[in-house]
Amino acid sequence: KDAGVALKQAKHFYRGQTVRFAVELAEAARDRMQLLSRLRTAFSRDRLQLHYQPFIRLHDGAVIGAESLLRWKTEEGHYIPPDQFIPIAEQSGMMVALGDWVITTALRWRASLVGDVDDDFRVAVNVSLMQMREDDFAEKLIRCLHSQQLKGHQVEVELTESIAVDDVTTVKQKLKQLRDHGISIAMDDFGTGYSSLSILNRLPIDRLKVDRSFVSGHAADEPRFSMAHTIMELAANFQMQTVAEGIETTNQRHAMGQTGCSEGQGYLFSKPLDEYHFREFLRQSHAHP
Ligand code: C2E
Ligand code: MG
Ligand code: MG
């Protein structure tokens, strides 16, 4: 059993290397199994939710879209952060079903806003590696788009650099299929991955999301916002739009505006909100833009 644990670790994280069994390994593996089984139960009991965080147009403060973010509220009432449970769902293969649910829920939510928001208000969904590897990923998304009677420009797919470079040829073909239906593609957490810049040439990407470490994190300070600035110029050269992630202060908002960034997202405007509070947020922002 111990050898099995070490072998599994080696296969997942240390290909081609040796892993020596340690008690902590077994404990970590057991914790993950427990979390996975709790996650399965939570999913089957409909205890997962999506929250939505607004995208703000920086020059006039208009609410022009939102990113959907998974939330898991346990029976005890506390939230387990997606950074903890998504990797586990990924490893177990559960992420495909979970991702389908996210897409259906987010698109249904967007459809429910018709009349309350502008036509081009978009909902963004995060897509994981396992979903992207599914042959019919694009078809499923397009089917959902039609069944909710949405237009392509009302939906955006966010993927990270590591997903984009997994298998560039097939990823490209899937993204093109989405694009042909008007769905836009955003590169998430841009600047933190290890992809080469040529990926921007090879894939159809509409928007770069500047990682929050360059906006409000440690990398924003030295030298002041120069990374963010460089990314904005890069995006402009490739005719891509930009979103600054993690704007927390008015200072950062103005700095991002000055770098030529068109949109922002962050606690300064709002945390991710459940459906009810998002509607409240929309009402208030109509009243006091
Ligand atoms: P992400 O896609 O980059 O999402 C942005 C994260 O930054 C969210 O964390 C959001 O709550 C947080 N954030 C937003 N504004 C601020 C700010 O001003 N300051 C700070 N410090 N943080 C801010 P969250 O919700 O914990 O999600 C973490 C990550 O989990 C996401 O990063 C995404 O990679 C993943 N994730 C969330 N939902 C899904 C999903 O439905 N599917 C997949 N595949 N991944 C998801
Ligand atoms: Mg995202
Ligand atoms: Mg991000």
Short mmCIF file of C-alpha atoms and ligand atoms in Angstrom, two decimals:
data_model
loop_
_atom_site.label_atom_id
_atom_site.label_comp_id
_atom_site.label_asym_id
_atom_site.label_seq_id
_atom_site.Cartn_x
_atom_site.Cartn_y
_atom_site.Cartn_z
CA LYS A 1 0.00 0.00 0.00
CA ASP A 2 2.86 2.34 0.94
CA ALA A 3 4.64 1.56 -2.30
CA GLY A 4 1.40 2.25 -4.16
CA VAL A 5 1.17 5.70 -2.57
CA ALA A 6 4.74 6.53 -3.56
CA LEU A 7 4.18 5.20 -7.07
CA LYS A 8 1.08 7.33 -7.53
CA GLN A 9 2.99 10.42 -6.38
CA ALA A 10 5.82 9.65 -8.79
CA LYS A 11 3.40 9.24 -11.69
CA HIS A 12 1.54 12.44 -10.95
CA PHE A 13 4.28 14.82 -9.95
CA TYR A 14 7.75 13.35 -10.49
CA ARG A 15 7.75 11.51 -13.80
CA GLY A 16 11.03 9.75 -14.45
CA GLN A 17 12.21 10.28 -10.90
CA THR A 18 12.29 8.27 -7.71
CA VAL A 19 9.92 8.94 -4.83
CA ARG A 20 10.68 7.49 -1.41
CA PHE A 21 7.66 6.67 0.74
CA ALA A 22 7.13 8.85 3.80
CA VAL A 23 4.30 8.89 6.33
CA GLU A 24 3.43 12.47 5.32
CA LEU A 25 2.89 11.25 1.77
CA ALA A 26 0.31 8.76 2.92
CA GLU A 27 -1.36 11.37 5.11
CA ALA A 28 -1.53 13.88 2.29
CA ALA A 29 -2.93 11.22 -0.03
CA ARG A 30 -5.54 10.26 2.55
CA ASP A 31 -6.53 13.91 3.06
CA ARG A 32 -6.97 14.31 -0.66
CA MET A 33 -9.13 11.19 -0.89
CA GLN A 34 -11.29 12.47 1.94
CA LEU A 35 -11.65 15.87 0.35
CA LEU A 36 -12.53 14.24 -2.96
CA SER A 37 -15.23 12.12 -1.41
CA ARG A 38 -16.68 15.16 0.38
CA LEU A 39 -16.56 17.09 -2.89
CA ARG A 40 -18.43 14.30 -4.69
CA THR A 41 -21.14 14.36 -2.05
CA ALA A 42 -21.34 18.15 -2.14
CA PHE A 43 -21.66 18.14 -5.92
CA SER A 44 -24.35 15.48 -5.94
CA ARG A 45 -26.26 17.39 -3.25
CA ASP A 46 -26.10 20.61 -5.21
CA ARG A 47 -23.95 22.36 -2.64
CA LEU A 48 -21.62 23.99 -5.14
CA GLN A 49 -22.36 27.50 -6.27
CA LEU A 50 -21.12 30.04 -8.71
CA HIS A 51 -20.32 33.54 -7.64
CA TYR A 52 -19.80 36.36 -10.10
CA GLN A 53 -17.22 39.13 -10.00
CA PRO A 54 -17.88 42.19 -12.16
CA PHE A 55 -15.65 43.47 -14.94
CA ILE A 56 -15.51 47.27 -14.91
CA ARG A 57 -14.75 49.54 -17.86
CA LEU A 58 -12.05 51.73 -16.38
CA HIS A 59 -12.78 55.01 -18.12
CA ASP A 60 -16.42 55.30 -17.04
CA GLY A 61 -16.95 52.62 -14.40
CA ALA A 62 -19.62 50.74 -16.35
CA VAL A 63 -20.26 47.10 -15.41
CA ILE A 64 -19.62 45.26 -18.66
CA GLY A 65 -19.47 41.63 -17.62
CA ALA A 66 -18.56 39.17 -14.91
CA GLU A 67 -16.36 36.19 -14.23
CA SER A 68 -17.98 33.10 -12.76
CA LEU A 69 -16.08 31.57 -9.85
CA LEU A 70 -16.80 28.23 -8.19
CA ARG A 71 -17.67 28.18 -4.51
CA TRP A 72 -17.99 25.20 -2.21
CA LYS A 73 -19.77 25.84 1.03
CA THR A 74 -19.46 22.91 3.42
CA GLU A 75 -22.25 21.62 5.67
CA GLU A 76 -20.49 23.44 8.51
CA GLY A 77 -20.91 26.67 6.59
CA HIS A 78 -17.34 27.55 5.66
CA TYR A 79 -15.97 27.92 2.18
CA ILE A 80 -13.23 25.71 0.75
CA PRO A 81 -11.28 27.77 -1.79
CA PRO A 82 -11.28 26.60 -5.42
CA ASP A 83 -7.48 26.54 -5.44
CA GLN A 84 -7.77 23.62 -3.00
CA PHE A 85 -10.52 21.51 -4.52
CA ILE A 86 -10.10 22.14 -8.26
CA PRO A 87 -6.72 20.33 -8.48
CA ILE A 88 -8.30 17.36 -6.72
CA ALA A 89 -11.28 17.38 -9.06
CA GLU A 90 -8.80 17.59 -11.95
CA GLN A 91 -6.78 14.59 -10.80
CA SER A 92 -9.81 12.43 -10.20
CA GLY A 93 -11.44 13.18 -13.53
CA MET A 94 -14.39 14.79 -11.80
CA MET A 95 -13.55 18.20 -13.23
CA VAL A 96 -15.23 17.41 -16.53
CA ALA A 97 -18.66 16.96 -14.93
CA LEU A 98 -18.00 19.91 -12.65
CA GLY A 99 -16.91 22.05 -15.59
CA ASP A 100 -20.04 21.13 -17.54
CA TRP A 101 -22.10 22.22 -14.58
CA VAL A 102 -20.19 25.51 -14.38
CA ILE A 103 -20.81 26.23 -18.06
CA THR A 104 -24.51 25.41 -17.91
CA THR A 105 -25.01 27.40 -14.71
CA ALA A 106 -23.05 30.45 -15.86
CA LEU A 107 -24.79 30.60 -19.23
CA ARG A 108 -28.20 30.15 -17.67
CA TRP A 109 -27.35 33.02 -15.32
CA ARG A 110 -26.32 35.22 -18.25
CA ALA A 111 -29.60 34.39 -19.99
CA SER A 112 -31.50 35.40 -16.85
CA LEU A 113 -29.99 38.89 -17.06
CA VAL A 114 -31.37 39.67 -20.52
CA GLY A 115 -33.08 43.06 -20.29
CA ASP A 116 -31.21 44.04 -17.12
CA VAL A 117 -27.79 44.44 -18.72
CA ASP A 118 -26.51 45.64 -22.08
CA ASP A 119 -26.55 43.17 -24.94
CA ASP A 120 -22.77 42.82 -24.93
CA PHE A 121 -22.46 42.08 -21.18
CA ARG A 122 -20.35 38.92 -21.12
CA VAL A 123 -20.00 36.09 -18.66
CA ALA A 124 -16.54 34.51 -18.43
CA VAL A 125 -16.02 30.87 -17.46
CA ASN A 126 -12.74 29.36 -16.34
CA VAL A 127 -11.86 26.20 -18.17
CA SER A 128 -9.50 23.54 -16.87
CA LEU A 129 -7.05 21.23 -18.62
CA MET A 130 -9.23 18.13 -18.40
CA GLN A 131 -12.18 19.93 -19.94
CA MET A 132 -10.04 21.27 -22.75
CA ARG A 133 -8.81 17.76 -23.47
CA GLU A 134 -12.34 16.51 -24.11
CA ASP A 135 -12.93 15.99 -27.83
CA ASP A 136 -16.36 17.57 -27.74
CA PHE A 137 -15.51 20.50 -25.43
CA ALA A 138 -16.29 23.17 -28.04
CA GLU A 139 -19.43 21.42 -29.31
CA LYS A 140 -20.84 21.13 -25.79
CA LEU A 141 -20.26 24.80 -25.07
CA ILE A 142 -21.82 25.86 -28.37
CA ARG A 143 -24.83 23.62 -27.76
CA CYS A 144 -25.29 25.24 -24.36
CA LEU A 145 -24.99 28.71 -25.92
CA HIS A 146 -27.82 27.90 -28.32
CA SER A 147 -30.03 26.24 -25.77
CA GLN A 148 -29.82 29.37 -23.60
CA GLN A 149 -30.46 31.51 -26.70
CA LEU A 150 -27.33 33.53 -26.09
CA LYS A 151 -25.05 35.16 -28.61
CA GLY A 152 -21.41 34.21 -28.79
CA HIS A 153 -20.13 37.63 -27.76
CA GLN A 154 -21.99 37.23 -24.46
CA VAL A 155 -19.67 34.41 -23.42
CA GLU A 156 -15.92 34.27 -22.83
CA VAL A 157 -13.66 31.35 -22.05
CA GLU A 158 -10.69 31.90 -19.73
CA LEU A 159 -7.74 29.59 -19.94
CA THR A 160 -4.28 29.66 -18.44
CA GLU A 161 -1.01 29.47 -20.32
CA SER A 162 -0.34 25.89 -19.18
CA ILE A 163 -3.63 24.76 -20.72
CA ALA A 164 -2.93 26.67 -23.90
CA VAL A 165 0.42 24.94 -24.46
CA ASP A 166 -0.79 21.43 -23.57
CA ASP A 167 -1.36 20.51 -27.20
CA VAL A 168 -1.30 23.68 -29.22
CA THR A 169 -2.69 22.21 -32.43
CA THR A 170 -5.84 20.73 -30.91
CA VAL A 171 -6.33 23.64 -28.51
CA LYS A 172 -6.13 26.01 -31.45
CA GLN A 173 -8.72 24.08 -33.38
CA LYS A 174 -11.13 24.10 -30.43
CA LEU A 175 -10.64 27.79 -29.76
CA LYS A 176 -11.20 28.56 -33.43
CA GLN A 177 -14.46 26.66 -33.31
CA LEU A 178 -15.60 28.77 -30.33
CA ARG A 179 -14.43 31.94 -32.01
CA ASP A 180 -16.39 31.09 -35.17
CA HIS A 181 -19.47 31.27 -32.96
CA GLY A 182 -18.46 34.66 -31.57
CA ILE A 183 -17.22 33.37 -28.20
CA SER A 184 -14.13 35.26 -27.04
CA ILE A 185 -11.00 33.79 -25.53
CA ALA A 186 -9.08 35.29 -22.60
CA MET A 187 -5.65 34.27 -21.36
CA ASP A 188 -5.90 34.17 -17.55
CA ASP A 189 -3.17 35.16 -15.06
CA PHE A 190 -1.05 36.38 -17.96
CA GLY A 191 2.62 36.82 -17.19
CA THR A 192 2.93 34.09 -14.56
CA GLY A 193 3.06 30.99 -16.78
CA TYR A 194 5.98 29.52 -18.61
CA SER A 195 4.71 29.65 -22.16
CA SER A 196 6.75 31.32 -24.83
CA LEU A 197 5.40 34.56 -26.23
CA SER A 198 4.90 32.91 -29.59
CA ILE A 199 1.76 31.36 -28.14
CA LEU A 200 0.10 34.74 -28.70
CA ASN A 201 0.77 34.37 -32.41
CA ARG A 202 -0.33 30.79 -32.64
CA LEU A 203 -3.61 30.88 -30.76
CA PRO A 204 -6.69 33.02 -31.38
CA ILE A 205 -6.74 35.11 -28.20
CA ASP A 206 -8.92 38.18 -27.71
CA ARG A 207 -7.91 39.33 -24.28
CA LEU A 208 -5.03 39.18 -21.82
CA LYS A 209 -5.85 39.19 -18.14
CA VAL A 210 -2.90 40.78 -16.39
CA ASP A 211 -2.14 38.71 -13.32
CA ARG A 212 -2.87 40.44 -10.05
CA SER A 213 0.73 40.09 -8.86
CA PHE A 214 1.52 42.89 -11.35
CA VAL A 215 -1.44 44.99 -10.24
CA SER A 216 -1.73 44.72 -6.47
CA GLY A 217 0.83 42.08 -5.58
CA HIS A 218 4.51 42.28 -4.73
CA ALA A 219 5.51 42.56 -8.40
CA ALA A 220 3.44 45.76 -8.74
CA ASP A 221 5.97 47.79 -6.75
CA GLU A 222 9.37 47.35 -8.28
CA PRO A 223 9.66 49.17 -10.61
CA ARG A 224 6.20 50.60 -10.36
CA PHE A 225 3.75 48.69 -12.61
CA SER A 226 6.38 48.25 -15.30
CA MET A 227 5.36 44.63 -15.94
CA ALA A 228 1.71 45.62 -16.29
CA HIS A 229 2.77 48.38 -18.64
CA THR A 230 4.78 45.99 -20.78
CA ILE A 231 1.88 43.56 -21.03
CA MET A 232 -0.49 46.35 -22.13
CA GLU A 233 1.90 47.31 -24.92
CA LEU A 234 2.25 43.72 -25.95
CA ALA A 235 -1.53 43.34 -26.07
CA ALA A 236 -1.88 46.50 -28.13
CA ASN A 237 0.65 45.24 -30.65
CA PHE A 238 -1.32 42.02 -31.03
CA GLN A 239 -4.68 43.88 -31.17
CA MET A 240 -5.81 42.25 -27.97
CA GLN A 241 -7.93 43.70 -25.19
CA THR A 242 -6.77 43.74 -21.57
CA VAL A 243 -8.22 43.26 -18.11
CA ALA A 244 -6.27 44.11 -14.97
CA GLU A 245 -6.97 41.52 -12.27
CA GLY A 246 -6.94 42.23 -8.56
CA ILE A 247 -7.42 46.01 -8.50
CA GLU A 248 -7.75 46.86 -4.81
CA THR A 249 -7.11 50.62 -4.57
CA THR A 250 -8.05 53.72 -6.55
CA ASN A 251 -4.33 54.28 -7.05
CA GLN A 252 -3.99 50.96 -8.83
CA ARG A 253 -7.12 51.69 -10.84
CA HIS A 254 -5.69 54.97 -12.13
CA ALA A 255 -2.29 53.45 -12.77
CA MET A 256 -3.91 50.70 -14.86
CA GLY A 257 -6.01 53.24 -16.74
CA GLN A 258 -2.83 55.15 -17.55
CA THR A 259 -1.12 52.08 -18.92
CA GLY A 260 -3.93 51.87 -21.47
CA CYS A 261 -5.79 48.99 -19.84
CA SER A 262 -9.47 49.10 -20.73
CA GLU A 263 -11.02 46.89 -18.06
CA GLY A 264 -10.50 45.98 -14.43
CA GLN A 265 -11.64 43.48 -11.86
CA GLY A 266 -10.94 43.45 -8.16
CA TYR A 267 -12.00 44.10 -4.61
CA LEU A 268 -12.01 47.87 -5.20
CA PHE A 269 -15.15 47.36 -7.31
CA SER A 270 -16.53 44.21 -5.77
CA LYS A 271 -15.72 40.77 -4.44
CA PRO A 272 -17.32 37.82 -6.25
CA LEU A 273 -21.03 37.90 -5.40
CA ASP A 274 -23.85 35.39 -5.41
CA GLU A 275 -26.71 35.93 -7.87
CA TYR A 276 -28.80 37.91 -5.46
CA HIS A 277 -26.03 40.29 -4.44
CA PHE A 278 -24.87 40.68 -8.02
CA ARG A 279 -28.31 42.02 -8.93
CA GLU A 280 -28.08 44.43 -6.01
CA PHE A 281 -24.68 45.52 -7.26
CA LEU A 282 -26.10 46.14 -10.76
CA ARG A 283 -28.98 48.16 -9.34
CA GLN A 284 -26.63 50.32 -7.30
CA SER A 285 -24.21 50.85 -10.13
CA HIS A 286 -27.08 51.99 -12.36
CA ALA A 287 -28.09 54.46 -9.67
CA HIS A 288 -24.53 55.68 -8.92
CA PRO A 289 -22.26 54.75 -11.81
P1 C2E B 1 -8.80 33.27 -11.45
O1 C2E B 1 -9.56 32.73 -12.60
O2 C2E B 1 -7.56 34.04 -11.77
O3 C2E B 1 -9.83 34.14 -10.62
C1 C2E B 1 -9.49 35.31 -9.94
C2 C2E B 1 -9.26 35.05 -8.47
O4 C2E B 1 -8.78 36.25 -7.86
C3 C2E B 1 -10.52 34.68 -7.72
O5 C2E B 1 -10.13 33.80 -6.68
C4 C2E B 1 -10.97 36.02 -7.14
O6 C2E B 1 -11.79 35.90 -6.02
C5 C2E B 1 -9.63 36.62 -6.79
N1 C2E B 1 -9.66 38.08 -6.74
C6 C2E B 1 -10.47 38.91 -7.44
N2 C2E B 1 -10.21 40.20 -7.14
C7 C2E B 1 -9.22 40.21 -6.22
C8 C2E B 1 -8.51 41.25 -5.52
O7 C2E B 1 -8.75 42.44 -5.70
N3 C2E B 1 -7.54 40.86 -4.64
C9 C2E B 1 -7.25 39.55 -4.42
N4 C2E B 1 -6.30 39.27 -3.55
N5 C2E B 1 -7.92 38.54 -5.07
C10 C2E B 1 -8.88 38.86 -5.96
P2 C2E B 1 -10.92 32.46 -6.38
O8 C2E B 1 -12.38 32.65 -6.57
O9 C2E B 1 -10.44 31.94 -5.06
O10 C2E B 1 -10.45 31.49 -7.54
C11 C2E B 1 -9.13 31.05 -7.62
C12 C2E B 1 -8.88 30.32 -8.90
O11 C2E B 1 -9.61 29.09 -8.96
C13 C2E B 1 -9.32 31.08 -10.14
O12 C2E B 1 -8.37 32.07 -10.47
C14 C2E B 1 -9.40 29.96 -11.15
O13 C2E B 1 -8.13 29.64 -11.63
C15 C2E B 1 -9.90 28.82 -10.30
N6 C2E B 1 -11.35 28.69 -10.52
C16 C2E B 1 -12.37 29.30 -9.90
N7 C2E B 1 -13.56 28.91 -10.41
C17 C2E B 1 -13.27 28.01 -11.38
C18 C2E B 1 -14.07 27.24 -12.30
O14 C2E B 1 -15.31 27.32 -12.35
N8 C2E B 1 -13.39 26.40 -13.15
C19 C2E B 1 -12.03 26.31 -13.16
N9 C2E B 1 -11.45 25.47 -14.02
N10 C2E B 1 -11.27 27.04 -12.33
C20 C2E B 1 -11.87 27.88 -11.46
MG MG B 2 -10.16 33.42 -14.32
MG MG B 3 -6.86 35.13 -13.09
#
